[in-house]
Short mmCIF file of N, CA and C in Angstrom, two decimals:
data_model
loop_
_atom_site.label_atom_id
_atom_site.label_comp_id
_atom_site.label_asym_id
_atom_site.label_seq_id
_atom_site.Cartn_x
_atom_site.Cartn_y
_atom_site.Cartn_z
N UNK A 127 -3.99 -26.84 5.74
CA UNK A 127 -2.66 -27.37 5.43
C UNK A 127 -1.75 -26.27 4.91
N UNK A 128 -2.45 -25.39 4.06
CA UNK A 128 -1.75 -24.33 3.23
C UNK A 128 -0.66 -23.67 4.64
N UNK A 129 -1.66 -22.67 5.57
CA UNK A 129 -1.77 -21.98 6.24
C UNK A 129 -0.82 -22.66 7.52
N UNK A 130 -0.85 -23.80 7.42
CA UNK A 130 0.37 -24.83 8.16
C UNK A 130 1.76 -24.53 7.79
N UNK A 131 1.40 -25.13 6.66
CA UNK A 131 3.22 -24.80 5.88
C UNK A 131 3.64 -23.50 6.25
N UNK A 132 2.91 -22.57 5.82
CA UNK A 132 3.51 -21.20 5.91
C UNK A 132 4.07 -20.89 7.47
N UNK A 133 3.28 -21.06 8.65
CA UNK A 133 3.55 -21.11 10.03
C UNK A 133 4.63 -21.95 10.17
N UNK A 134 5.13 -23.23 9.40
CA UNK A 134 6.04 -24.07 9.51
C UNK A 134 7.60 -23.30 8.84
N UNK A 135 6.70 -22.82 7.35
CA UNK A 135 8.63 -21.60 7.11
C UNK A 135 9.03 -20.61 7.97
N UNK A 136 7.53 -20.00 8.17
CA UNK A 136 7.91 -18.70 9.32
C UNK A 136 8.62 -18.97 10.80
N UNK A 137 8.24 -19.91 11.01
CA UNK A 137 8.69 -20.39 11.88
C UNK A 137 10.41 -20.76 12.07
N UNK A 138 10.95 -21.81 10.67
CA UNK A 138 12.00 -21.80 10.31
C UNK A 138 12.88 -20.60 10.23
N UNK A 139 11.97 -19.32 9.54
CA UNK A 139 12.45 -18.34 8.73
C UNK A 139 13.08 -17.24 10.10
N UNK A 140 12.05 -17.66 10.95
CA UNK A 140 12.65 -16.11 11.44
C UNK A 140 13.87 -16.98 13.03
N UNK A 141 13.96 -18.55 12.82
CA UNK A 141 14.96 -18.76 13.23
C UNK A 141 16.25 -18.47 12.58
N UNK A 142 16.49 -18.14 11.59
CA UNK A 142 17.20 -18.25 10.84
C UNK A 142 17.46 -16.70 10.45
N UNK A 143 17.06 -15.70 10.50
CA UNK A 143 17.05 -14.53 10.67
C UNK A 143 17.54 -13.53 11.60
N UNK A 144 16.74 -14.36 13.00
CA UNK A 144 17.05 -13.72 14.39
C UNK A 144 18.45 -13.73 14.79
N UNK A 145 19.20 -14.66 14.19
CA UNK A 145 20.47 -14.56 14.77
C UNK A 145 21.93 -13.99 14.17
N UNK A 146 21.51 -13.31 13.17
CA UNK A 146 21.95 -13.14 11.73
C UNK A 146 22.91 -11.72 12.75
N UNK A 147 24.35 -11.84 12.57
CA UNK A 147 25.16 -10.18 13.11
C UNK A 147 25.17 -9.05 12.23
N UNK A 148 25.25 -8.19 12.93
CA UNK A 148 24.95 -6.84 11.89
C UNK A 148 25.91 -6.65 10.75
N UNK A 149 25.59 -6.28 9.88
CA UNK A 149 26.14 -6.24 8.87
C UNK A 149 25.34 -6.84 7.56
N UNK A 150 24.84 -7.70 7.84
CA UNK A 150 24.09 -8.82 6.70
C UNK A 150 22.79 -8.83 6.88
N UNK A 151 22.37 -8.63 8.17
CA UNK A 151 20.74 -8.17 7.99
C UNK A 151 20.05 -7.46 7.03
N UNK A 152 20.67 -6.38 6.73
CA UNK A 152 19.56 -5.57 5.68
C UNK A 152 19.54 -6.17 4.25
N UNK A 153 21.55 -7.40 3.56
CA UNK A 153 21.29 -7.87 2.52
C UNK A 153 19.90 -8.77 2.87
N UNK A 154 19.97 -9.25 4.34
CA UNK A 154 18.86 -10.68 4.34
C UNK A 154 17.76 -9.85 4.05
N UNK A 155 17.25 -9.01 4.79
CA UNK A 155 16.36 -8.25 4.51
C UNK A 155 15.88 -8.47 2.86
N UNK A 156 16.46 -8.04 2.17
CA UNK A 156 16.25 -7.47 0.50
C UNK A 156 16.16 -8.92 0.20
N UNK A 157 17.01 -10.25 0.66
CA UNK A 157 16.90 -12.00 -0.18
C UNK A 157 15.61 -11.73 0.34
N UNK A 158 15.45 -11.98 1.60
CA UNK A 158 13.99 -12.22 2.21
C UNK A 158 12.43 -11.59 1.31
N UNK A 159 12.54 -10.37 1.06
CA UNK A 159 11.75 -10.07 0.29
C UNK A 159 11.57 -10.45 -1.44
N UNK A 160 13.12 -10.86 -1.80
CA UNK A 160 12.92 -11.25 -2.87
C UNK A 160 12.51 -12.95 -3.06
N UNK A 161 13.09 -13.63 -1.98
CA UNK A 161 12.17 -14.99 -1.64
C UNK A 161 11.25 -14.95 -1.92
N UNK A 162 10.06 -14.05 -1.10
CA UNK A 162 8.80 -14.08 -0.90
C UNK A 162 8.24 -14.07 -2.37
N UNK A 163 9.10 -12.52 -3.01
CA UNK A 163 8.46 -12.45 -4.54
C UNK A 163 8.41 -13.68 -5.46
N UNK A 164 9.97 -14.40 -5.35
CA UNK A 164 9.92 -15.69 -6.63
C UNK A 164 8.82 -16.72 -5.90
N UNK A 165 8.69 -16.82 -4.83
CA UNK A 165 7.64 -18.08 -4.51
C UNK A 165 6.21 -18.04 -4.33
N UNK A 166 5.94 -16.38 -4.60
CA UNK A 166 5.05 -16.14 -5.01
C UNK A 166 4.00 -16.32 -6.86
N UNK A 167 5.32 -15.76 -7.05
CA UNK A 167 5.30 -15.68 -8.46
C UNK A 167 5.21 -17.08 -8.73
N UNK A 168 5.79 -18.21 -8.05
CA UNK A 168 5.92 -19.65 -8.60
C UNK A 168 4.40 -20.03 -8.44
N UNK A 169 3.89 -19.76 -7.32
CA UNK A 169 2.63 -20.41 -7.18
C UNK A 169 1.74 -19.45 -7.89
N UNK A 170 1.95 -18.45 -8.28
CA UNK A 170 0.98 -17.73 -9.53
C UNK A 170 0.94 -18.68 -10.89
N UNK A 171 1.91 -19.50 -11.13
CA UNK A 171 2.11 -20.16 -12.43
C UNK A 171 1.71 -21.69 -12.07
N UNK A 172 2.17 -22.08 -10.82
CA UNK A 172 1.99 -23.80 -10.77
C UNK A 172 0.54 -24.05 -11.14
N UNK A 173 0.76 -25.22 -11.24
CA UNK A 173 -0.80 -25.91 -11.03
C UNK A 173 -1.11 -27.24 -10.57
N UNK A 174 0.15 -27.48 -9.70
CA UNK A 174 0.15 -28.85 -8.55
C UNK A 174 0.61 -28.43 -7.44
N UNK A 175 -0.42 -28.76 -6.63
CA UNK A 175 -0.37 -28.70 -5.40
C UNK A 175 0.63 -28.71 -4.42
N UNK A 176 1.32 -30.01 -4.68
CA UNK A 176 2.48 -30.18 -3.86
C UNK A 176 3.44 -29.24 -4.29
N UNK A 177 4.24 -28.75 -5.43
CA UNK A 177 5.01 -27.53 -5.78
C UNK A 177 4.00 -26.34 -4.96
N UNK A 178 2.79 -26.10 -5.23
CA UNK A 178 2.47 -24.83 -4.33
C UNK A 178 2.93 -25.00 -2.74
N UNK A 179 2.09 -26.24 -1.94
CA UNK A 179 2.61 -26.18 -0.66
C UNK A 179 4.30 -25.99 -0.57
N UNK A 180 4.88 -26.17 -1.41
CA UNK A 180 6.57 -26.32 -1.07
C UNK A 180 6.68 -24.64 -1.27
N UNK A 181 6.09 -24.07 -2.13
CA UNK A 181 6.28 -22.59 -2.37
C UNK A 181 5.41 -22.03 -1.05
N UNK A 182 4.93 -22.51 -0.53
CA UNK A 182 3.58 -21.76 0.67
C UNK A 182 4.95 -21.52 1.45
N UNK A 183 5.82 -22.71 1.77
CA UNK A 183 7.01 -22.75 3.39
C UNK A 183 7.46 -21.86 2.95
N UNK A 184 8.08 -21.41 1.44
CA UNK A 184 9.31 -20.56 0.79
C UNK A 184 8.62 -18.78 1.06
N UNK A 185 6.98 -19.08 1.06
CA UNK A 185 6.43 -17.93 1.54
C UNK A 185 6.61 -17.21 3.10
N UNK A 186 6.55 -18.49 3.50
CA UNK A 186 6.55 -18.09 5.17
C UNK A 186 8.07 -17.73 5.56
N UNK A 187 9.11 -18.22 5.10
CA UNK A 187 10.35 -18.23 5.63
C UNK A 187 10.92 -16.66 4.77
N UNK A 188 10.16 -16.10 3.64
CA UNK A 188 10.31 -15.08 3.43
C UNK A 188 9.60 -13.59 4.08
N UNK A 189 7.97 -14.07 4.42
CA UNK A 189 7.83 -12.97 5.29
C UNK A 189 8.41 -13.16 6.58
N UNK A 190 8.62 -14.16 6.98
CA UNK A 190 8.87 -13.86 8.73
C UNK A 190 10.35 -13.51 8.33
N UNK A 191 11.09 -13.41 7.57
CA UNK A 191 12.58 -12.11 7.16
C UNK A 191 11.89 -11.20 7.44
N UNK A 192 11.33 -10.71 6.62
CA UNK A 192 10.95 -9.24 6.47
C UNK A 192 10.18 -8.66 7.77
N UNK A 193 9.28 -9.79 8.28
CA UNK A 193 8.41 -8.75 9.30
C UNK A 193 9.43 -8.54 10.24
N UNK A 194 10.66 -9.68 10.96
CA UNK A 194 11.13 -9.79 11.78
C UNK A 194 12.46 -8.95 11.43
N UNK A 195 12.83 -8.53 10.38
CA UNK A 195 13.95 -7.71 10.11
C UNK A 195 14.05 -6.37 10.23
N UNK A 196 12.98 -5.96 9.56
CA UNK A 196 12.19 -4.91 9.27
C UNK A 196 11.80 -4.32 10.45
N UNK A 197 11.70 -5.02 11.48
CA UNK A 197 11.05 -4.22 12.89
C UNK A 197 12.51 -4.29 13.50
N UNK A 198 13.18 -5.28 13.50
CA UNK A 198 14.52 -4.77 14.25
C UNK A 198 15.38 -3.75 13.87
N UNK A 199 15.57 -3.99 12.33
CA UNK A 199 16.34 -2.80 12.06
C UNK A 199 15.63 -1.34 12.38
N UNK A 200 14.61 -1.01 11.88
CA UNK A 200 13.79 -0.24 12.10
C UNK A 200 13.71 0.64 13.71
N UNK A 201 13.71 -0.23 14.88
CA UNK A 201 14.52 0.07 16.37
C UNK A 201 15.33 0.24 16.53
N UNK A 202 16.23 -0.50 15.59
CA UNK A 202 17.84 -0.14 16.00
C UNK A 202 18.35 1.28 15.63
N UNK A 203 18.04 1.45 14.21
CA UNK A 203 17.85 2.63 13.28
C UNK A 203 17.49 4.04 14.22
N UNK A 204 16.42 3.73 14.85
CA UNK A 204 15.87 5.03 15.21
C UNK A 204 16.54 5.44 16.58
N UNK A 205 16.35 6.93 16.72
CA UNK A 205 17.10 7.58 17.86
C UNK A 205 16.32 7.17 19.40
N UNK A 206 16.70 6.68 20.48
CA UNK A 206 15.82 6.39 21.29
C UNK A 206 14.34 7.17 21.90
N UNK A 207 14.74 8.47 21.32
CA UNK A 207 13.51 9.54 21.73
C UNK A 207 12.46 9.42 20.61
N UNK A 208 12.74 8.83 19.54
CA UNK A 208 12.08 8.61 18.54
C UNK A 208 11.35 7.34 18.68
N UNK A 209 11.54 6.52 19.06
CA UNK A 209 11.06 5.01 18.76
C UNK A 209 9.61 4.97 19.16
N UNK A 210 9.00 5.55 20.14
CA UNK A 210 7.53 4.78 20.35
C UNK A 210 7.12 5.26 18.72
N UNK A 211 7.96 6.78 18.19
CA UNK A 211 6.62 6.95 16.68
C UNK A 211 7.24 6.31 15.98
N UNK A 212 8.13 5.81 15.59
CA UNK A 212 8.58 4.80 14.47
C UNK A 212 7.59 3.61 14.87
N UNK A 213 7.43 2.93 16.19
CA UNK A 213 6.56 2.02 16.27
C UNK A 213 5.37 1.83 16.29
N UNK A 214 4.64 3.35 16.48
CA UNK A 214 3.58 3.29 15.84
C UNK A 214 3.09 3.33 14.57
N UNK A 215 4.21 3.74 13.85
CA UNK A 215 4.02 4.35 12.41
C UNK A 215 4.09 2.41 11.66
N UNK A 216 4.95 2.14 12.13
CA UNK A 216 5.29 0.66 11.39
C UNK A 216 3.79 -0.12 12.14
N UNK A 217 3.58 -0.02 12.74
CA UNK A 217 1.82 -0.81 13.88
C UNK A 217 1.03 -0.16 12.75
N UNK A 218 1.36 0.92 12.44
CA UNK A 218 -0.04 1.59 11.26
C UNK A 218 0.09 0.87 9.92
N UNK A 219 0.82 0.26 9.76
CA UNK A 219 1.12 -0.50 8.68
C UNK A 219 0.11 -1.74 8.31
N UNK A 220 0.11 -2.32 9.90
CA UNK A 220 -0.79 -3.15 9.62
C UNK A 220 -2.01 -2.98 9.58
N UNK A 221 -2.72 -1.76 9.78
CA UNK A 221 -3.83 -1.17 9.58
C UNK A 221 -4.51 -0.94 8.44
N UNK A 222 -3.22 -0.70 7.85
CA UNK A 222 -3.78 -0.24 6.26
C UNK A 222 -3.34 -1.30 5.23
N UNK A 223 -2.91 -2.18 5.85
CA UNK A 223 -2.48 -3.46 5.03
C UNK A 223 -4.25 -3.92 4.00
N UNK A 224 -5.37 -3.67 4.56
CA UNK A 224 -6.56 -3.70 3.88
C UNK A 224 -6.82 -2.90 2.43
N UNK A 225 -6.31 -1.72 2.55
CA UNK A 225 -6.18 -0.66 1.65
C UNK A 225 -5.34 -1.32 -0.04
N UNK A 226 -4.61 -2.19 0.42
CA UNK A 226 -3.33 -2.41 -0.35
C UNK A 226 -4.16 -3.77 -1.06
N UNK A 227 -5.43 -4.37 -0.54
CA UNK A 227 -6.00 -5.62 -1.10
C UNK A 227 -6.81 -5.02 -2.16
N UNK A 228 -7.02 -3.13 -2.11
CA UNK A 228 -8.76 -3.12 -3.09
C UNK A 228 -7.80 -3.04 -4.57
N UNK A 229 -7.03 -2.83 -4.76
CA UNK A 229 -6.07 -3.08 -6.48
C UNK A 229 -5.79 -4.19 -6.52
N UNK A 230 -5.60 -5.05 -5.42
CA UNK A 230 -5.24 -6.28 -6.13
C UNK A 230 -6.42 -7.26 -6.45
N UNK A 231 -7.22 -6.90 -5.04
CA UNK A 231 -8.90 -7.24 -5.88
C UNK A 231 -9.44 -6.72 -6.80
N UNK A 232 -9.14 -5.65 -7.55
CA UNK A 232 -9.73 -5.15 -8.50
C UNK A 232 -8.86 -6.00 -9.74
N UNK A 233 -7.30 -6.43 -9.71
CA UNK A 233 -6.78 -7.18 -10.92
C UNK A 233 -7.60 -8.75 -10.67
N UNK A 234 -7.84 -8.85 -9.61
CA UNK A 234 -8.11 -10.10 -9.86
C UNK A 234 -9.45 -10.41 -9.88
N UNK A 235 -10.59 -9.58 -9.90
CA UNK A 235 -11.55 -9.31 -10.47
C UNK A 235 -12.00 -9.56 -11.78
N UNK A 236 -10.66 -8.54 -12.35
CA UNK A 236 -11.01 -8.46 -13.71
C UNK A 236 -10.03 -9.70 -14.78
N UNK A 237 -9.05 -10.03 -14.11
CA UNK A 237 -7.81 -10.44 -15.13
C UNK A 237 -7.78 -12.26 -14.38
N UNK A 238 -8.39 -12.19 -13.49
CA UNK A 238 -7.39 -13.51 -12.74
C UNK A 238 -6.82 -13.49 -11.33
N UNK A 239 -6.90 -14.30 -10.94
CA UNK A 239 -6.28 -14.37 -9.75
C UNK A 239 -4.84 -14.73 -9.53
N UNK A 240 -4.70 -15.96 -10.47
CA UNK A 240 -2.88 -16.12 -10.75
C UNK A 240 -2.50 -14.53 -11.56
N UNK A 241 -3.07 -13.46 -12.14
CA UNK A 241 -2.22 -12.45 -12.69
C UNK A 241 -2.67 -11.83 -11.96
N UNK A 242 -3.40 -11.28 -10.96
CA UNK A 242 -3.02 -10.64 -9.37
C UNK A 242 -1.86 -11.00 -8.67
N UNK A 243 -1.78 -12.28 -8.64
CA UNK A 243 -0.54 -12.71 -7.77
C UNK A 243 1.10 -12.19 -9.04
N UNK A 244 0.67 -12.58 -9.91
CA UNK A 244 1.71 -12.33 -10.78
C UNK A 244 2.40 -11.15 -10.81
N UNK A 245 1.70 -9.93 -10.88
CA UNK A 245 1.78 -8.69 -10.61
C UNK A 245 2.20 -8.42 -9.21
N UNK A 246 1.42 -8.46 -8.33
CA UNK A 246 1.86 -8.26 -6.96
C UNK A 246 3.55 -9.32 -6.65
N UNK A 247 3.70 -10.44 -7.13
CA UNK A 247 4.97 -10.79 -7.03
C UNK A 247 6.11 -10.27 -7.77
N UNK A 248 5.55 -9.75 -9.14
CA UNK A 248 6.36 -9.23 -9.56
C UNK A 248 7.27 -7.59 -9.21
N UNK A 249 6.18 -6.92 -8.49
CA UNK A 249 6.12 -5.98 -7.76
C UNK A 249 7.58 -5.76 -6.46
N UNK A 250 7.75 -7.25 -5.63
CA UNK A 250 8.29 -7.67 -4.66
C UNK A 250 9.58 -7.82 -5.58
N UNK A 251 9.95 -8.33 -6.29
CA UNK A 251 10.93 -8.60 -7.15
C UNK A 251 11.24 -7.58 -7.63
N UNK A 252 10.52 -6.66 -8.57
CA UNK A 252 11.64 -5.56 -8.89
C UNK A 252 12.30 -4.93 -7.89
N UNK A 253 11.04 -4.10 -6.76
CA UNK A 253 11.12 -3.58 -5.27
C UNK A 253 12.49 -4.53 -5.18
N UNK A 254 12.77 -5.59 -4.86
CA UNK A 254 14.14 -6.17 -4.05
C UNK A 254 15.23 -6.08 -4.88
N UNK A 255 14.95 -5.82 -6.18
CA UNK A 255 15.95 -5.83 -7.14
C UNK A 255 16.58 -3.85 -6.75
N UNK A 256 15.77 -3.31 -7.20
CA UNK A 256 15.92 -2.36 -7.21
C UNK A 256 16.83 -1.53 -5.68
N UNK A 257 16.29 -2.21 -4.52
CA UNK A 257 16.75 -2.05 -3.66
C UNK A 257 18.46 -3.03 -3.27
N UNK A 258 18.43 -3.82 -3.58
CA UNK A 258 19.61 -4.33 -3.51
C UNK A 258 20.76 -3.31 -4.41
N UNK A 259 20.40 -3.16 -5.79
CA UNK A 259 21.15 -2.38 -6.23
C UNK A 259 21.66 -0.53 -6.00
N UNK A 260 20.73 0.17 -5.60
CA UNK A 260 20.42 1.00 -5.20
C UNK A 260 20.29 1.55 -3.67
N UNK A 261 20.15 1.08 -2.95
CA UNK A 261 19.94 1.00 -1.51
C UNK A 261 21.54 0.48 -0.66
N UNK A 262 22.44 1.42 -0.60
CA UNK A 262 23.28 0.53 -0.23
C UNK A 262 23.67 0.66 1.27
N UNK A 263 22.81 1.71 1.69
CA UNK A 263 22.78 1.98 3.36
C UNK A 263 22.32 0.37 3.56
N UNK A 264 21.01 0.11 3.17
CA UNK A 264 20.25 -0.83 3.57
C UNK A 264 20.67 -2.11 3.78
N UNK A 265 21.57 -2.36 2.42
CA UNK A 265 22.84 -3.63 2.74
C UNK A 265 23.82 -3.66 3.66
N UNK A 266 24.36 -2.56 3.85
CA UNK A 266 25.14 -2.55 4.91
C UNK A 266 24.77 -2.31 6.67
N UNK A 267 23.47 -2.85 6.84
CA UNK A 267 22.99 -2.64 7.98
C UNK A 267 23.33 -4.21 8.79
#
């Protein structure tokens, strides 16, 4: 069911993304990631179910921003002689996406699993904070 919802925001999410004109993509970009962080962070704290599944959709409709933003801008961005290595380099991403689980298994090992998530959401949140303010190529993409 979890794993439903989320396919059900992503689904929503990256309708809602894909059609977005240039200019506002890269702010969506930075909401999108900061989505992901607060509804992460929410279901680090809930402890009813139904508020988590409602935070699972708020999950999905925030990564499918990011994966689906993130690879367009990312093509658009690059010089055409450049693009197969930008696309491999971003494909390597998901390779090492494993690498990025042994710290958060190690907090949640030791501390918890809601303060793994807590941390790692909180992580997404400054990251979007920081970038919204700071990043202003990125907004204006």
């Amino acid at each position: 069911l979890m794993l439903s919802i989320i396919g059900l925001g992503s689904l929503i999410g990256s309708l809602i993304f894909a059609g977005l004109p240039k200019g506002k993509r890269g702010t969506s970009l930075i909401v999108a990631l900061f989505i992901s962080g607060i509804a992460i962070f929410l279901i680090s704290i809930f402890n009813y179910f139904f508020l988590i599944i409602l935070m699972m959709f708020f999950v999905g409709i925030g990564d499918a921003g990011r994966r689906s933003l993130n690879n367009a801008l990312l093509m658009e961005e690059a010089q055409p002689e450049f693009r197969g290595r930008v696309n491999g380099i971003y494909t390597m991403n998901f390779g090492l996406m494993p690498l990025g689980t042994i710290p958060i298994a190690a907090i949640a090992s030791s501390f918890g699993i809601a303060f793994a998530l807590s941390v790692s959401s909180l992580v997404l949140i400054v990251f979007s904070i920081i970038c919204y303010l700071f990043a202003g190529r990125i907004r204006r993409l």
